[in-house]
Short mmCIF file of C-alpha atoms in Angstrom, two decimals:
data_model
loop_
_atom_site.label_atom_id
_atom_site.label_comp_id
_atom_site.label_asym_id
_atom_site.label_seq_id
_atom_site.Cartn_x
_atom_site.Cartn_y
_atom_site.Cartn_z
CA MET A 1 -42.95 49.32 0.63
CA ALA A 2 -41.95 48.58 -2.93
CA GLY A 3 -43.94 45.91 -4.74
CA GLY A 4 -46.98 43.96 -3.61
CA ARG A 5 -49.83 45.41 -1.63
CA LYS A 6 -49.24 48.97 -0.44
CA LEU A 7 -49.30 48.95 3.36
CA VAL A 8 -47.36 52.05 4.31
CA LEU A 9 -45.57 54.92 2.59
CA THR A 10 -41.90 55.84 2.89
CA CYS A 11 -40.12 58.77 1.30
CA ARG A 12 -38.57 58.14 -2.12
CA GLU A 13 -35.01 58.79 -0.90
CA CYS A 14 -35.27 56.33 2.01
CA ASN A 15 -36.91 53.64 -0.08
CA SER A 16 -34.32 53.90 -2.87
CA ALA A 17 -31.38 54.00 -0.46
CA ALA A 18 -32.65 50.95 1.42
CA GLY A 19 -32.79 48.93 -1.78
CA SER A 20 -29.24 49.72 -2.84
CA VAL A 21 -27.59 49.84 0.59
CA LEU A 22 -29.52 47.43 2.81
CA GLU A 23 -31.98 45.10 1.14
CA LYS A 24 -29.53 43.67 -1.40
CA HIS A 25 -27.89 41.84 1.53
CA ILE A 26 -31.05 39.97 2.55
CA GLY A 27 -30.93 37.41 -0.27
CA PRO A 28 -27.35 36.19 0.40
CA ALA A 29 -28.03 36.10 4.15
CA ARG A 30 -31.11 33.94 3.64
CA THR A 31 -29.20 31.68 1.29
CA LEU A 32 -26.60 30.98 3.98
CA HIS A 33 -29.38 30.49 6.52
CA ASP A 34 -31.17 27.95 4.31
CA PHE A 35 -27.89 26.19 3.54
CA ALA A 36 -27.07 25.81 7.24
CA ARG A 37 -30.57 24.48 8.03
CA GLY A 38 -30.66 22.07 5.10
CA THR A 39 -33.63 23.82 3.50
CA LEU A 40 -31.91 25.12 0.36
CA THR A 41 -34.16 23.32 -2.14
CA VAL A 42 -33.80 25.72 -5.09
CA PRO A 43 -30.35 25.52 -6.74
CA ILE A 44 -28.23 28.63 -6.31
CA PRO A 45 -25.02 29.65 -8.09
CA ALA A 46 -21.77 29.27 -6.17
CA GLN A 47 -18.07 28.74 -6.74
CA LEU A 48 -16.39 25.46 -5.80
CA VAL A 49 -12.79 26.23 -4.91
CA VAL A 50 -10.36 23.30 -4.83
CA GLY A 51 -6.79 24.35 -4.19
CA GLU A 52 -5.96 27.02 -6.76
CA ASN A 53 -8.83 26.11 -9.09
CA HIS A 54 -12.41 27.29 -8.99
CA ILE A 55 -15.43 26.30 -11.07
CA ALA A 56 -19.01 27.53 -11.25
CA VAL A 57 -21.54 25.15 -9.67
CA ARG A 58 -25.20 24.90 -8.71
CA LEU A 59 -25.81 24.07 -5.08
CA THR A 60 -28.66 22.60 -3.02
CA ALA A 61 -28.78 21.43 0.61
CA ILE A 62 -31.68 19.24 1.73
CA GLY A 63 -31.43 17.82 5.22
CA SER A 64 -27.90 16.50 5.66
CA THR A 65 -27.39 16.05 1.91
CA ILE A 66 -25.47 18.67 -0.07
CA ARG A 67 -25.62 18.37 -3.85
CA ILE A 68 -23.11 20.16 -6.08
CA ASP A 69 -23.66 20.19 -9.86
CA GLU A 70 -21.37 21.79 -12.39
CA ALA A 71 -22.93 24.85 -14.02
CA ALA A 72 -23.01 24.05 -17.73
CA ASN A 73 -20.56 25.97 -19.93
CA ALA A 74 -19.67 28.37 -17.12
CA SER A 75 -16.10 27.34 -16.30
CA ASP A 76 -12.75 26.74 -17.97
CA PRO A 77 -12.86 23.06 -19.11
CA GLN A 78 -9.26 22.54 -18.03
CA ALA A 79 -10.07 23.89 -14.56
CA VAL A 80 -12.98 21.44 -14.37
CA GLN A 81 -10.68 18.53 -15.20
CA ARG A 82 -8.13 19.62 -12.59
CA VAL A 83 -10.86 19.88 -9.95
CA LEU A 84 -12.24 16.45 -10.82
CA ALA A 85 -8.76 14.96 -10.62
CA SER A 86 -8.13 16.58 -7.23
CA LEU A 87 -11.41 15.13 -5.93
CA GLY A 88 -10.49 11.62 -7.09
CA VAL A 89 -13.23 11.33 -9.70
CA ASN A 90 -12.89 8.49 -12.25
CA GLY A 91 -10.65 6.49 -9.94
CA GLU A 92 -7.84 9.05 -9.85
CA HIS A 93 -5.81 9.52 -6.68
CA ARG A 94 -7.44 12.13 -4.48
CA ALA A 95 -5.09 14.96 -3.60
CA GLU A 96 -4.87 16.46 -0.11
CA THR A 97 -6.12 19.97 -0.75
CA GLN A 98 -8.41 22.59 0.68
CA ILE A 99 -12.02 22.63 -0.54
CA ARG A 100 -14.48 25.43 0.04
CA LEU A 101 -17.73 26.83 -1.32
CA ASP A 102 -17.89 30.53 -2.12
CA PHE A 103 -21.34 32.13 -2.02
CA GLY A 104 -20.03 35.62 -2.72
CA THR A 105 -19.85 38.47 -0.24
CA HIS A 106 -22.55 40.06 1.86
CA HIS A 107 -22.78 42.14 5.03
CA PRO A 108 -24.60 40.28 7.85
CA ARG A 109 -25.14 43.43 9.90
CA LYS A 110 -26.72 45.29 6.97
CA ALA A 111 -28.98 42.32 6.30
CA GLN A 112 -30.13 42.57 9.91
CA ILE A 113 -30.69 46.32 9.57
CA ALA A 114 -32.78 45.66 6.45
CA THR A 115 -34.90 43.32 8.59
CA LEU A 116 -35.14 46.08 11.22
CA LYS A 117 -36.48 48.40 8.53
CA ALA A 118 -39.12 45.85 7.50
CA GLY A 119 -40.19 45.37 11.11
CA TYR A 120 -40.28 49.13 11.71
CA LEU A 121 -42.52 49.67 8.68
CA ALA A 122 -44.77 46.78 9.72
CA ALA A 123 -45.18 48.32 13.17
CA PHE A 124 -45.87 51.68 11.50
CA ALA A 125 -48.59 50.13 9.35
CA MET A 126 -50.14 48.38 12.33
CA LEU A 127 -49.72 50.89 15.16
CA GLY A 128 -49.54 54.25 13.40
CA TYR A 129 -47.56 57.47 13.72
CA ARG A 130 -48.00 57.73 17.46
CA TYR A 131 -46.06 54.50 17.95
CA ILE A 132 -43.10 55.26 15.65
CA ALA A 133 -42.68 58.94 16.55
CA PRO A 134 -40.46 58.22 19.61
CA LEU A 135 -38.27 55.68 17.77
CA LYS A 136 -35.51 58.15 17.00
CA SER A 137 -32.69 55.62 17.47
CA VAL A 138 -34.29 53.23 14.97
CA ARG A 139 -34.48 55.94 12.31
CA GLN A 140 -30.88 56.94 13.00
CA GLN A 141 -29.75 53.32 12.60
CA LEU A 142 -31.61 52.97 9.31
CA SER A 143 -30.12 56.23 8.04
CA HIS A 144 -26.56 55.33 9.14
CA PRO A 145 -26.17 51.58 8.51
CA ASP A 146 -22.36 51.72 8.75
CA GLU A 147 -22.59 52.96 12.36
CA THR A 148 -23.65 51.02 15.45
CA VAL A 149 -26.45 53.22 16.75
CA ILE A 150 -28.31 50.23 18.24
CA GLU A 151 -26.09 47.43 19.48
CA ARG A 152 -28.65 44.62 19.72
CA PHE A 153 -32.02 44.25 18.00
CA HIS A 154 -31.86 41.07 15.87
CA LEU A 155 -33.35 37.76 16.98
CA ALA A 156 -32.35 34.35 15.63
CA LEU A 157 -35.44 32.17 15.27
CA ASP A 158 -34.91 28.45 15.74
CA ALA A 159 -36.44 25.64 13.73
CA ASP A 160 -39.19 25.13 16.33
CA THR A 161 -40.65 28.61 15.79
CA PRO A 162 -44.40 28.25 15.03
CA SER A 163 -45.42 28.67 11.40
CA PHE A 164 -46.84 32.18 11.50
CA PRO A 165 -47.34 34.36 8.40
CA PRO A 166 -44.10 35.74 6.88
CA MET A 167 -44.71 39.08 8.62
CA THR A 168 -46.04 38.79 12.17
CA LEU A 169 -46.13 41.22 15.08
CA ALA A 170 -46.26 39.99 18.67
CA VAL A 171 -46.13 41.63 22.08
CA GLY A 172 -44.38 40.28 25.13
CA GLU A 173 -41.90 40.92 27.92
CA ALA A 174 -38.29 39.76 28.11
CA VAL A 175 -35.90 39.71 31.05
CA GLY A 176 -33.61 42.72 30.86
CA TRP A 177 -35.64 44.37 28.12
CA GLY A 178 -39.04 44.70 29.75
CA PRO A 179 -42.18 45.05 27.60
CA CYS A 180 -41.41 44.93 23.88
CA VAL A 181 -42.78 44.33 20.40
CA ILE A 182 -41.39 41.53 18.23
CA ALA A 183 -41.58 41.67 14.44
CA LYS A 184 -41.08 38.31 12.71
CA VAL A 185 -39.86 38.90 9.16
CA ARG A 186 -39.88 35.50 7.44
CA ASP A 187 -37.12 33.52 9.23
CA ASP A 188 -35.72 36.47 11.18
CA GLY A 189 -36.97 38.58 14.02
CA VAL A 190 -36.30 42.04 15.40
CA ILE A 191 -37.15 43.48 18.78
CA LEU A 192 -38.76 46.91 19.00
CA PRO A 193 -39.75 49.10 21.95
CA PRO A 194 -43.27 49.06 23.37
CA PRO A 195 -45.45 52.17 22.88
CA LEU A 196 -43.46 55.01 24.46
CA PHE A 197 -44.14 58.50 25.75
CA GLY A 198 -40.51 59.59 25.61
CA THR A 199 -37.60 58.54 23.41
CA ASP A 200 -36.28 55.03 22.82
CA GLU A 201 -32.68 55.46 24.04
CA ASP A 202 -33.27 53.88 27.48
CA PHE A 203 -34.93 50.84 25.92
CA TRP A 204 -31.90 50.09 23.74
CA LYS A 205 -29.50 50.71 26.63
CA ARG A 206 -31.35 48.09 28.68
CA GLY A 207 -31.17 45.68 25.76
CA ALA A 208 -27.42 46.18 25.40
CA ARG A 209 -27.01 45.12 29.05
CA SER A 210 -29.22 42.03 28.79
CA PRO A 211 -27.57 38.57 28.89
CA ALA A 212 -26.21 37.25 25.60
CA GLY A 213 -27.97 34.20 24.18
CA GLU A 214 -31.19 35.06 25.97
CA VAL A 215 -34.24 32.98 25.01
CA PHE A 216 -37.41 34.95 24.30
CA GLN A 217 -40.79 33.44 25.06
CA PHE A 218 -44.03 35.19 24.18
CA HIS A 219 -47.63 34.45 24.95
CA GLY A 220 -50.63 35.77 23.06
CA GLY A 221 -51.79 35.96 19.48
CA ASN A 222 -50.89 37.57 16.21
CA LEU A 223 -51.84 41.25 16.15
CA GLY A 224 -53.13 40.77 12.60
CA TRP A 225 -53.40 43.47 9.96
CA PRO A 226 -55.99 46.19 9.41
CA ARG A 227 -58.92 44.71 7.51
CA THR A 228 -59.37 47.76 5.28
CA ARG A 229 -56.96 49.89 3.28
CA GLU A 230 -58.20 53.12 4.82
CA TYR A 231 -55.74 54.79 7.18
CA PHE A 232 -55.98 57.82 9.44
CA LEU A 233 -53.37 60.02 11.07
CA ASP A 234 -53.14 59.81 14.84
CA ASP A 235 -54.49 62.81 16.73
#
């Protein structure tokens, strides 16, 4: 994993490709997530589009309050005046026009696959080669992010999720899926197979048939991390 404490090794090609193809989508996805939850406390750049005009702004969202500040010296002054007039600033008549905020473009599915990669590497660091060896479908999905190798693997964590460390592994059992491993990656989660003796295709087929909107409940504790930095290959 690039940066920070070295927990597990990946090949140079995979690590570089993940950064340029997958992980660049995580930031925008988290920005939208924080905006929707009202936890966007650090101003981010955005475009305020009012009718045919757009200006650069700085945006925060705290609770139910959204604050939009003009980004200094970043927009056409005439466009700023037209936007202010359309919004009825300074007592002017407010025009009936469409208003939207543009955060830029990102790929939600690739952001989820980047989270899958983080969870996969965390499980590798915790459980070793013997655990990840059967996860052929996961590796295929990471290698082919534009294809749907695995239909469902991402979990949306609600605001009541306990405050565990940013990376947490848990074990549990879910209806339709059976025994499974959950990797919590900051505010997202991914589901992974339990330790297997065969391949992982049947696990993902069961997951694809499970009810949509299913609520996962797990009991137990955090698996923790190895206390030393000494690792051994499985037999």
